[in-house]
PDB file of C-alpha atoms in Angstrom:
ATOM      1  CA  MET A 161      -0.025  -0.124   0.016  1.00  0.00           C
ATOM      2  CA  SER A 162       2.908   2.191   0.282  1.00  0.00           C
ATOM      3  CA  ASP A 163       3.252   2.711  -3.388  1.00  0.00           C
ATOM      4  CA  LEU A 164      -0.533   3.643  -3.723  1.00  0.00           C
ATOM      5  CA  ARG A 165      -0.238   6.011  -0.924  1.00  0.00           C
ATOM      6  CA  ASN A 166       2.872   7.632  -2.493  1.00  0.00           C
ATOM      7  CA  THR A 167       1.115   7.739  -5.856  1.00  0.00           C
ATOM      8  CA  ILE A 168      -1.887   9.615  -4.424  1.00  0.00           C
ATOM      9  CA  LEU A 169       0.132  11.946  -2.263  1.00  0.00           C
ATOM     10  CA  SER A 170       2.476  12.997  -4.985  1.00  0.00           C
ATOM     11  CA  SER A 171      -0.258  13.575  -7.739  1.00  0.00           C
ATOM     12  CA  ASP A 172      -0.740  17.058  -8.806  1.00  0.00           C
ATOM     13  CA  ASP A 173      -4.684  17.059  -8.441  1.00  0.00           C
ATOM     14  CA  VAL A 174      -5.247  20.833  -7.938  1.00  0.00           C
ATOM     15  CA  PRO A 175      -6.650  22.237 -11.258  1.00  0.00           C
ATOM     16  CA  GLU A 176      -5.811  25.739 -12.368  1.00  0.00           C
ATOM     17  CA  GLU A 177      -6.775  28.098 -15.174  1.00  0.00           C
ATOM     18  CA  THR A 178      -5.184  31.179 -16.659  1.00  0.00           C
ATOM     19  CA  VAL A 179      -7.590  33.924 -17.318  1.00  0.00           C
ATOM     20  CA  THR A 180      -7.407  37.483 -18.468  1.00  0.00           C
ATOM     21  CA  ILE A 181      -9.471  40.068 -16.587  1.00  0.00           C
ATOM     22  CA  PRO A 182     -10.408  42.955 -18.763  1.00  0.00           C
ATOM     23  CA  GLU A 183     -11.878  45.100 -16.041  1.00  0.00           C
ATOM     24  CA  TRP A 184      -8.606  45.119 -14.329  1.00  0.00           C
ATOM     25  CA  GLY A 185      -6.497  46.339 -17.438  1.00  0.00           C
ATOM     26  CA  ASN A 186      -6.402  43.078 -19.144  1.00  0.00           C
ATOM     27  CA  VAL A 187      -4.167  41.442 -16.535  1.00  0.00           C
ATOM     28  CA  THR A 188      -3.645  37.754 -16.744  1.00  0.00           C
ATOM     29  CA  VAL A 189      -3.831  35.748 -13.575  1.00  0.00           C
ATOM     30  CA  VAL A 190      -4.021  32.129 -12.629  1.00  0.00           C
ATOM     31  CA  ILE A 191      -7.028  30.773 -10.799  1.00  0.00           C
ATOM     32  CA  LYS A 192      -6.080  27.887  -8.792  1.00  0.00           C
ATOM     33  CA  GLY A 193      -8.297  25.451  -7.016  1.00  0.00           C
ATOM     34  CA  MET A 194      -8.086  25.275  -3.284  1.00  0.00           C
ATOM     35  CA  THR A 195      -6.535  22.413  -1.539  1.00  0.00           C
ATOM     36  CA  GLY A 196      -8.570  20.694   1.154  1.00  0.00           C
ATOM     37  CA  GLU A 197      -6.874  22.795   3.774  1.00  0.00           C
ATOM     38  CA  SER A 198      -6.977  26.049   2.049  1.00  0.00           C
ATOM     39  CA  ARG A 199     -10.749  25.334   1.283  1.00  0.00           C
ATOM     40  CA  ALA A 200     -11.479  24.697   4.936  1.00  0.00           C
ATOM     41  CA  HIS A 201      -9.753  27.750   6.121  1.00  0.00           C
ATOM     42  CA  MET A 202     -11.551  29.881   3.586  1.00  0.00           C
ATOM     43  CA  MET A 203     -14.814  28.726   4.572  1.00  0.00           C
ATOM     44  CA  SER A 204     -14.123  29.093   8.343  1.00  0.00           C
ATOM     45  CA  ARG A 205     -12.776  32.616   7.746  1.00  0.00           C
ATOM     46  CA  SER A 206     -15.833  33.634   5.815  1.00  0.00           C
ATOM     47  CA  VAL A 207     -18.351  32.804   8.727  1.00  0.00           C
ATOM     48  CA  ASP A 208     -19.477  35.615  10.943  1.00  0.00           C
ATOM     49  CA  PRO A 209     -18.389  34.660  14.361  1.00  0.00           C
ATOM     50  CA  GLU A 210     -21.422  36.521  15.885  1.00  0.00           C
ATOM     51  CA  THR A 211     -24.083  34.812  13.889  1.00  0.00           C
ATOM     52  CA  GLY A 212     -22.503  31.779  12.635  1.00  0.00           C
ATOM     53  CA  GLU A 213     -23.806  32.734   9.201  1.00  0.00           C
ATOM     54  CA  MET A 214     -21.629  33.109   6.080  1.00  0.00           C
ATOM     55  CA  SER A 215     -20.398  36.749   5.739  1.00  0.00           C
ATOM     56  CA  PHE A 216     -20.692  37.705   2.096  1.00  0.00           C
ATOM     57  CA  GLU A 217     -18.345  40.706   2.837  1.00  0.00           C
ATOM     58  CA  ALA A 218     -15.654  38.098   3.648  1.00  0.00           C
ATOM     59  CA  LEU A 219     -16.520  35.469   1.073  1.00  0.00           C
ATOM     60  CA  TYR A 220     -15.201  36.919  -2.080  1.00  0.00           C
ATOM     61  CA  PRO A 221     -11.972  38.381  -0.569  1.00  0.00           C
ATOM     62  CA  GLU A 222     -11.294  35.000   1.092  1.00  0.00           C
ATOM     63  CA  VAL A 223     -11.796  33.122  -2.329  1.00  0.00           C
ATOM     64  CA  LEU A 224      -9.573  35.468  -4.071  1.00  0.00           C
ATOM     65  CA  ILE A 225      -6.807  35.436  -1.506  1.00  0.00           C
ATOM     66  CA  ALA A 226      -6.975  31.461  -1.612  1.00  0.00           C
ATOM     67  CA  THR A 227      -7.252  31.233  -5.472  1.00  0.00           C
ATOM     68  CA  LEU A 228      -5.611  34.037  -7.346  1.00  0.00           C
ATOM     69  CA  MET A 229      -1.911  33.467  -8.284  1.00  0.00           C
ATOM     70  CA  ASP A 230       0.677  35.348 -10.071  1.00  0.00           C
ATOM     71  CA  PRO A 231       1.394  33.494 -13.402  1.00  0.00           C
ATOM     72  CA  GLU A 232       4.937  34.286 -13.345  1.00  0.00           C
ATOM     73  CA  THR A 233       5.820  33.393  -9.773  1.00  0.00           C
ATOM     74  CA  GLY A 234       2.917  31.047  -8.936  1.00  0.00           C
ATOM     75  CA  GLU A 235       2.583  32.962  -5.601  1.00  0.00           C
ATOM     76  CA  PRO A 236      -0.697  34.372  -4.230  1.00  0.00           C
ATOM     77  CA  ILE A 237      -1.426  37.800  -5.588  1.00  0.00           C
ATOM     78  CA  PHE A 238      -3.462  38.808  -2.366  1.00  0.00           C
ATOM     79  CA  GLY A 239      -2.930  38.337   1.297  1.00  0.00           C
ATOM     80  CA  PRO A 240      -5.098  38.838   4.371  1.00  0.00           C
ATOM     81  CA  ALA A 241      -4.261  42.479   4.582  1.00  0.00           C
ATOM     82  CA  ASP A 242      -5.834  42.923   1.090  1.00  0.00           C
ATOM     83  CA  ARG A 243      -9.374  41.995   2.295  1.00  0.00           C
ATOM     84  CA  ALA A 244     -10.801  45.489   2.533  1.00  0.00           C
ATOM     85  CA  ALA A 245      -9.289  46.672  -0.676  1.00  0.00           C
ATOM     86  CA  ILE A 246     -10.465  43.587  -2.673  1.00  0.00           C
ATOM     87  CA  ASN A 247     -14.046  44.540  -1.528  1.00  0.00           C
ATOM     88  CA  THR A 248     -13.617  47.932  -3.267  1.00  0.00           C
ATOM     89  CA  LYS A 249     -13.448  46.288  -6.793  1.00  0.00           C
ATOM     90  CA  SER A 250     -16.489  45.562  -8.925  1.00  0.00           C
ATOM     91  CA  GLY A 251     -18.979  43.132  -7.260  1.00  0.00           C
ATOM     92  CA  GLY A 252     -19.571  41.601 -10.722  1.00  0.00           C
ATOM     93  CA  VAL A 253     -16.080  41.055 -11.353  1.00  0.00           C
ATOM     94  CA  LEU A 254     -15.342  39.705  -7.879  1.00  0.00           C
ATOM     95  CA  GLU A 255     -18.323  37.328  -8.224  1.00  0.00           C
ATOM     96  CA  ARG A 256     -17.103  36.025 -11.594  1.00  0.00           C
ATOM     97  CA  ILE A 257     -13.656  35.210 -10.360  1.00  0.00           C
ATOM     98  CA  ALA A 258     -14.726  33.927  -7.096  1.00  0.00           C
ATOM     99  CA  ARG A 259     -17.209  31.559  -8.855  1.00  0.00           C
ATOM    100  CA  GLU A 260     -14.426  30.334 -10.952  1.00  0.00           C
ATOM    101  CA  GLY A 261     -12.218  29.663  -8.027  1.00  0.00           C
ATOM    102  CA  MET A 262     -14.970  27.951  -6.169  1.00  0.00           C
ATOM    103  CA  ARG A 263     -15.612  25.708  -9.324  1.00  0.00           C
ATOM    104  CA  LEU A 264     -11.935  24.750  -9.557  1.00  0.00           C
ATOM    105  CA  SER A 265     -12.055  23.947  -5.758  1.00  0.00           C
ATOM    106  CA  GLY A 266     -14.915  21.602  -6.288  1.00  0.00           C
ATOM    107  CA  LEU A 267     -17.668  23.440  -4.835  1.00  0.00           C
ATOM    108  CA  THR A 268     -20.855  22.535  -6.891  1.00  0.00           C
ATOM    109  CA  LYS A 269     -23.475  25.025  -7.916  1.00  0.00           C
ATOM    110  CA  ASP A 270     -25.648  23.955  -4.974  1.00  0.00           C
ATOM    111  CA  GLU A 271     -22.725  24.099  -2.563  1.00  0.00           C
ATOM    112  CA  GLN A 272     -22.145  27.672  -3.797  1.00  0.00           C
ATOM    113  CA  VAL A 273     -25.777  28.624  -3.229  1.00  0.00           C
ATOM    114  CA  GLN A 274     -25.818  26.985   0.203  1.00  0.00           C
ATOM    115  CA  LEU A 275     -22.842  29.031   1.315  1.00  0.00           C
ATOM    116  CA  GLY A 276     -24.227  31.527   3.723  1.00  0.00           C
ATOM    117  CA  LYS A 277     -27.257  29.361   4.658  1.00  0.00           C
ATOM    118  CA  ASP A 278     -27.744  27.548   7.861  1.00  0.00           C
ATOM    119  CA  SER A 279     -27.348  23.896   7.144  1.00  0.00           C
ATOM    120  CA  SER A 280     -30.575  23.262   9.128  1.00  0.00           C
ATOM    121  CA  GLU A 281     -32.572  25.339   6.568  1.00  0.00           C
ATOM    122  CA  ALA A 282     -34.914  23.378   4.560  1.00  0.00           C
ATOM    123  CA  SER A 283     -33.919  23.230   0.730  1.00  0.00           C
ATOM    124  CA  ASP A 284     -35.795  21.967  -2.248  1.00  0.00           C
ATOM    125  CA  GLY A 285     -33.949  18.681  -1.845  1.00  0.00           C
ATOM    126  CA  SER A 286     -32.189  18.731  -5.190  1.00  0.00           C
ATOM    127  CA  THR A 287     -28.418  18.246  -5.419  1.00  0.00           C
ATOM    128  CA  SER A 288     -26.105  18.585  -8.092  1.00  0.00           C
ATOM    129  CA  ASP A 289     -22.533  17.163  -8.626  1.00  0.00           C
ATOM    130  CA  SER A 290     -21.842  19.226 -11.485  1.00  0.00           C
ATOM    131  CA  PRO A 291     -19.486  22.082 -11.177  1.00  0.00           C
ATOM    132  CA  SER A 292     -20.722  25.480 -11.908  1.00  0.00           C
ATOM    133  CA  THR A 293     -19.479  27.493 -14.972  1.00  0.00           C
TER     134      THR A 293
END
């Protein structure tokens, strides 16, 4: 089993896509899916500690911090100190980039919709394993 373990742990399974963002001066960035650890951290940092609900003010900055990479260095473009500055950018642009980052991180459309809802709330019962586009 050691060979199988090594094969799994050494596989490069985090998808990424290079995109151009025209609204930001046609900059090219890499949107990289989150690892399990970074996805869990992003989700926990996006929850309002007072209400336990998803903080939409925190969600998009956290997704961009976790997924936007410099195509030349592979390093994150933004860090935690950039949260407020990220929120000053176009909501439509932030949503488009964040949705792509969430899609590459394995969050389905239904999971994206459920972000911010209490898990005890009733839903229509439908599920989808298809990633959003």
